[in-house]
Amino acid sequence: EIDSLISKNTHILNCVESMEEQQSKLCKDMGLLRVDTKALTDMVYRVFPTMVKDPIDDIWTIEDVFVEHGSNIVLTNGIAAQKLLSDISREAKAYLTAIRDGMNTLTITPTCTKDKRAVKSMTRFCGISKMTVDFYSFSVYIALLMIMVVHRDTLAVKSSSVVKGDVMILDLHRDDVVKAVERTRMTLSTYCSFIATNLDRSTKAMQQYLQGKAIKNVIDKKKYIQQHRIS
């Protein structure tokens, strides 16, 4: 929905373009994080194949029951990933609400210092919307990646449909993914806490995040799988 607002609202789009001029390197680096919605959805369905089945209307086979049981085991062992997904959901909703509530500020002609400050603040807040979506999508990717790795290690099935499309996770150590999840949760907390009041601190947190060893490792793996995707 944030992407839709950016593309359909000229005022927000102008804010984004202005921010890209001011923070060109950071915006470019953040763009490398983005994972499109379809790719994330595909990951979800590979991790949780029974999600497409209606518990009442669809026919469940014995295999489906075992798959569902395995998914529950994986979730039990992937609490950190669940917490990250919960954090992202909460922060994304809050950010979207704040943009919707405040975007009309971008259309006013400031006549006093208070109005000027409000317009400037909202301009910067909307300016990082694309960067924020990039971060949110990558955070979801990391959480799902951890669930995949947990699935691999817990159920000991290295050729299942869950990991078939992401062969790179077979060489991704669980500890590295856990560190990436932990680092992402910490950065998400800092980024979102100061996004409206101290944008410089939020962007600094993001710059430090991109330099983290665990994050760089996942970014490299993400590039690899995009170049060597297996159907």
Short mmCIF file of C-alpha atoms in Angstrom, two decimals:
data_model
loop_
_atom_site.label_atom_id
_atom_site.label_comp_id
_atom_site.label_asym_id
_atom_site.label_seq_id
_atom_site.Cartn_x
_atom_site.Cartn_y
_atom_site.Cartn_z
CA GLU A 1 0.00 0.00 0.00
CA ILE A 2 2.89 2.35 0.67
CA ASP A 3 4.20 1.67 -2.84
CA SER A 4 0.76 2.53 -4.19
CA LEU A 5 0.74 5.84 -2.32
CA ILE A 6 4.17 6.70 -3.67
CA SER A 7 3.20 6.01 -7.28
CA LYS A 8 -0.23 7.63 -7.15
CA ASN A 9 0.43 10.70 -5.00
CA THR A 10 2.48 13.32 -6.81
CA HIS A 11 3.38 15.15 -3.60
CA ILE A 12 4.81 12.00 -1.98
CA LEU A 13 6.62 11.08 -5.19
CA ASN A 14 8.25 14.50 -5.24
CA CYS A 15 9.36 13.99 -1.64
CA VAL A 16 10.91 10.64 -2.55
CA GLU A 17 12.75 12.12 -5.54
CA SER A 18 14.04 14.95 -3.36
CA MET A 19 15.32 12.48 -0.77
CA GLU A 20 17.01 10.42 -3.49
CA GLU A 21 18.92 13.55 -4.52
CA GLN A 22 19.95 14.33 -0.93
CA GLN A 23 20.79 10.75 0.10
CA SER A 24 21.70 9.23 -3.26
CA LYS A 25 24.17 6.63 -1.97
CA LEU A 26 21.99 5.44 0.90
CA CYS A 27 18.89 5.25 -1.30
CA LYS A 28 20.86 3.29 -3.92
CA ASP A 29 22.21 0.90 -1.29
CA MET A 30 18.75 0.45 0.21
CA GLY A 31 17.38 -0.32 -3.23
CA LEU A 32 19.56 -3.45 -3.25
CA LEU A 33 17.58 -4.74 -0.28
CA ARG A 34 14.18 -4.69 -1.92
CA VAL A 35 12.38 -7.97 -2.45
CA ASP A 36 9.21 -7.75 -4.53
CA THR A 37 5.89 -8.88 -3.12
CA LYS A 38 5.56 -11.83 -5.50
CA ALA A 39 8.93 -13.25 -4.43
CA LEU A 40 7.97 -12.96 -0.76
CA THR A 41 4.60 -14.57 -1.43
CA ASP A 42 6.29 -17.44 -3.24
CA MET A 43 8.57 -17.95 -0.24
CA VAL A 44 5.61 -18.01 2.12
CA TYR A 45 3.82 -20.66 0.10
CA ARG A 46 6.95 -22.77 -0.10
CA VAL A 47 7.45 -22.55 3.65
CA PHE A 48 3.76 -23.04 4.44
CA PRO A 49 2.27 -24.98 1.49
CA THR A 50 -0.95 -25.77 3.33
CA MET A 51 -1.78 -22.05 3.59
CA VAL A 52 -3.49 -22.30 0.22
CA LYS A 53 -5.90 -24.91 1.57
CA ASP A 54 -9.15 -23.97 3.24
CA PRO A 55 -9.45 -25.93 6.52
CA ILE A 56 -13.17 -26.48 5.91
CA ASP A 57 -13.88 -26.50 2.18
CA ASP A 58 -10.72 -28.18 0.83
CA ILE A 59 -9.90 -31.87 1.07
CA TRP A 60 -6.87 -32.55 3.27
CA THR A 61 -4.73 -35.59 2.58
CA ILE A 62 -2.57 -37.44 5.09
CA GLU A 63 0.44 -35.78 3.48
CA ASP A 64 -1.11 -32.35 4.07
CA VAL A 65 -1.54 -33.16 7.76
CA PHE A 66 2.11 -34.20 8.06
CA VAL A 67 3.21 -31.04 6.23
CA GLU A 68 1.12 -28.90 8.57
CA HIS A 69 2.58 -30.71 11.56
CA GLY A 70 6.08 -30.07 10.25
CA SER A 71 5.29 -26.38 9.76
CA ASN A 72 4.15 -26.12 13.38
CA ILE A 73 7.40 -27.72 14.55
CA VAL A 74 9.40 -25.28 12.46
CA LEU A 75 7.51 -22.29 13.86
CA THR A 76 8.15 -23.51 17.38
CA ASN A 77 11.87 -23.45 16.61
CA GLY A 78 11.77 -20.13 14.78
CA ILE A 79 10.47 -17.78 17.47
CA ALA A 80 12.93 -15.01 16.54
CA ALA A 81 11.63 -14.98 12.97
CA GLN A 82 8.04 -14.84 14.21
CA LYS A 83 8.89 -11.87 16.44
CA LEU A 84 10.55 -10.06 13.54
CA LEU A 85 7.50 -10.59 11.32
CA SER A 86 5.27 -9.30 14.12
CA ASP A 87 7.49 -6.22 14.54
CA ILE A 88 7.41 -5.49 10.80
CA SER A 89 3.62 -5.84 10.65
CA ARG A 90 3.16 -3.42 13.53
CA GLU A 91 5.63 -0.82 12.26
CA ALA A 92 4.42 -0.99 8.65
CA LYS A 93 0.83 -0.36 9.73
CA ALA A 94 1.92 2.54 11.93
CA TYR A 95 3.99 4.10 9.14
CA LEU A 96 1.19 3.76 6.60
CA THR A 97 -1.30 5.33 9.01
CA ALA A 98 1.07 8.23 9.73
CA ILE A 99 1.52 8.94 6.02
CA ARG A 100 -2.20 8.83 5.33
CA ASP A 101 -2.95 11.08 8.29
CA GLY A 102 -0.28 13.61 7.45
CA MET A 103 0.06 13.68 3.67
CA ASN A 104 -2.46 16.51 3.32
CA THR A 105 0.14 18.67 5.08
CA LEU A 106 2.17 18.52 1.87
CA THR A 107 -0.55 20.43 0.00
CA ILE A 108 -0.79 23.44 2.32
CA THR A 109 0.92 26.76 1.78
CA PRO A 110 2.71 27.50 5.06
CA THR A 111 1.94 30.94 6.47
CA CYS A 112 3.76 30.68 9.79
CA THR A 113 6.79 29.04 11.34
CA LYS A 114 4.69 26.20 12.77
CA ASP A 115 3.27 25.36 9.35
CA LYS A 116 6.69 25.53 7.73
CA ARG A 117 8.08 23.08 10.28
CA ALA A 118 5.12 20.74 9.77
CA VAL A 119 5.57 20.75 5.98
CA LYS A 120 9.33 20.20 6.27
CA SER A 121 8.89 17.36 8.74
CA MET A 122 6.25 15.62 6.62
CA THR A 123 8.31 16.12 3.46
CA ARG A 124 11.21 14.24 5.02
CA PHE A 125 8.91 11.63 6.53
CA CYS A 126 7.37 10.87 3.14
CA GLY A 127 10.72 11.22 1.42
CA ILE A 128 12.03 8.05 3.04
CA SER A 129 8.90 6.04 2.21
CA LYS A 130 10.57 4.10 -0.62
CA MET A 131 13.63 3.47 1.53
CA THR A 132 11.33 2.25 4.30
CA VAL A 133 9.53 -0.18 1.99
CA ASP A 134 12.91 -1.50 0.84
CA PHE A 135 13.89 -2.15 4.45
CA TYR A 136 10.56 -3.71 5.40
CA SER A 137 10.60 -6.08 2.42
CA PHE A 138 14.17 -7.18 3.15
CA SER A 139 13.28 -7.71 6.81
CA VAL A 140 10.43 -10.02 5.80
CA TYR A 141 12.85 -11.83 3.47
CA ILE A 142 15.31 -12.39 6.32
CA ALA A 143 12.56 -13.70 8.61
CA LEU A 144 11.31 -16.14 5.96
CA LEU A 145 14.88 -17.15 5.19
CA MET A 146 15.40 -18.07 8.84
CA ILE A 147 12.22 -20.14 8.81
CA MET A 148 13.52 -21.96 5.73
CA VAL A 149 16.83 -22.67 7.42
CA VAL A 150 15.05 -23.87 10.57
CA HIS A 151 12.91 -26.10 8.36
CA ARG A 152 16.04 -27.52 6.76
CA ASP A 153 17.78 -28.19 10.07
CA THR A 154 14.77 -29.29 12.11
CA LEU A 155 13.19 -31.63 9.62
CA ALA A 156 16.48 -32.61 7.99
CA VAL A 157 15.06 -32.47 4.46
CA LYS A 158 17.53 -30.78 2.17
CA SER A 159 15.69 -31.53 -1.06
CA SER A 160 12.14 -30.65 -0.07
CA SER A 161 10.00 -28.17 -1.99
CA VAL A 162 10.59 -25.69 0.82
CA VAL A 163 14.25 -25.23 -0.08
CA LYS A 164 14.26 -26.35 -3.71
CA GLY A 165 13.80 -22.83 -5.08
CA ASP A 166 16.38 -21.34 -2.70
CA VAL A 167 19.27 -23.76 -2.99
CA MET A 168 21.59 -21.16 -1.51
CA ILE A 169 20.22 -21.70 1.99
CA LEU A 170 21.77 -25.15 1.98
CA ASP A 171 25.10 -23.37 2.43
CA LEU A 172 23.80 -20.70 4.78
CA HIS A 173 24.69 -21.35 8.41
CA ARG A 174 21.87 -21.06 10.89
CA ASP A 175 23.89 -18.88 13.27
CA ASP A 176 24.46 -16.34 10.48
CA VAL A 177 20.74 -16.11 9.80
CA VAL A 178 19.97 -15.76 13.51
CA LYS A 179 22.45 -12.88 13.75
CA ALA A 180 20.85 -11.23 10.70
CA VAL A 181 17.41 -11.54 12.30
CA GLU A 182 18.65 -10.10 15.60
CA ARG A 183 20.43 -7.23 13.86
CA THR A 184 17.35 -6.51 11.77
CA ARG A 185 15.07 -6.39 14.84
CA MET A 186 17.41 -3.97 16.61
CA THR A 187 17.73 -1.72 13.56
CA LEU A 188 13.99 -1.84 12.90
CA SER A 189 13.37 -0.66 16.46
CA THR A 190 15.82 2.25 16.18
CA TYR A 191 14.78 3.21 12.67
CA CYS A 192 11.07 3.32 13.47
CA SER A 193 11.52 4.97 16.89
CA PHE A 194 13.21 8.04 15.41
CA ILE A 195 11.76 8.09 11.90
CA ALA A 196 9.41 10.98 12.73
CA THR A 197 11.48 12.89 15.29
CA ASN A 198 15.14 12.39 14.37
CA LEU A 199 15.51 11.25 10.78
CA ASP A 200 19.29 11.63 10.86
CA ARG A 201 19.51 9.02 13.61
CA SER A 202 17.26 6.68 11.62
CA THR A 203 19.35 6.97 8.47
CA LYS A 204 22.55 6.53 10.47
CA ALA A 205 21.14 3.33 11.95
CA MET A 206 20.39 2.15 8.41
CA GLN A 207 23.90 2.95 7.21
CA GLN A 208 25.37 0.94 10.08
CA TYR A 209 22.94 -1.89 9.34
CA LEU A 210 24.14 -2.16 5.76
CA GLN A 211 27.72 -2.51 6.99
CA GLY A 212 26.94 -5.45 9.28
CA LYS A 213 28.71 -8.69 8.34
CA ALA A 214 25.60 -10.85 8.77
CA ILE A 215 23.52 -8.48 6.63
CA LYS A 216 26.14 -8.28 3.90
CA ASN A 217 26.21 -12.07 3.82
CA VAL A 218 22.45 -12.29 3.27
CA ILE A 219 22.58 -9.57 0.61
CA ASP A 220 25.28 -11.53 -1.25
CA LYS A 221 23.22 -14.72 -0.99
CA LYS A 222 20.15 -12.84 -2.21
CA LYS A 223 22.06 -11.66 -5.28
CA TYR A 224 23.26 -15.20 -5.92
CA ILE A 225 19.81 -16.75 -5.84
CA GLN A 226 18.43 -14.05 -8.14
CA GLN A 227 21.12 -14.99 -10.66
CA HIS A 228 20.84 -18.77 -10.20
CA ARG A 229 17.19 -19.36 -9.43
CA ILE A 230 16.07 -22.96 -9.73
CA SER A 231 12.53 -23.66 -10.88
#
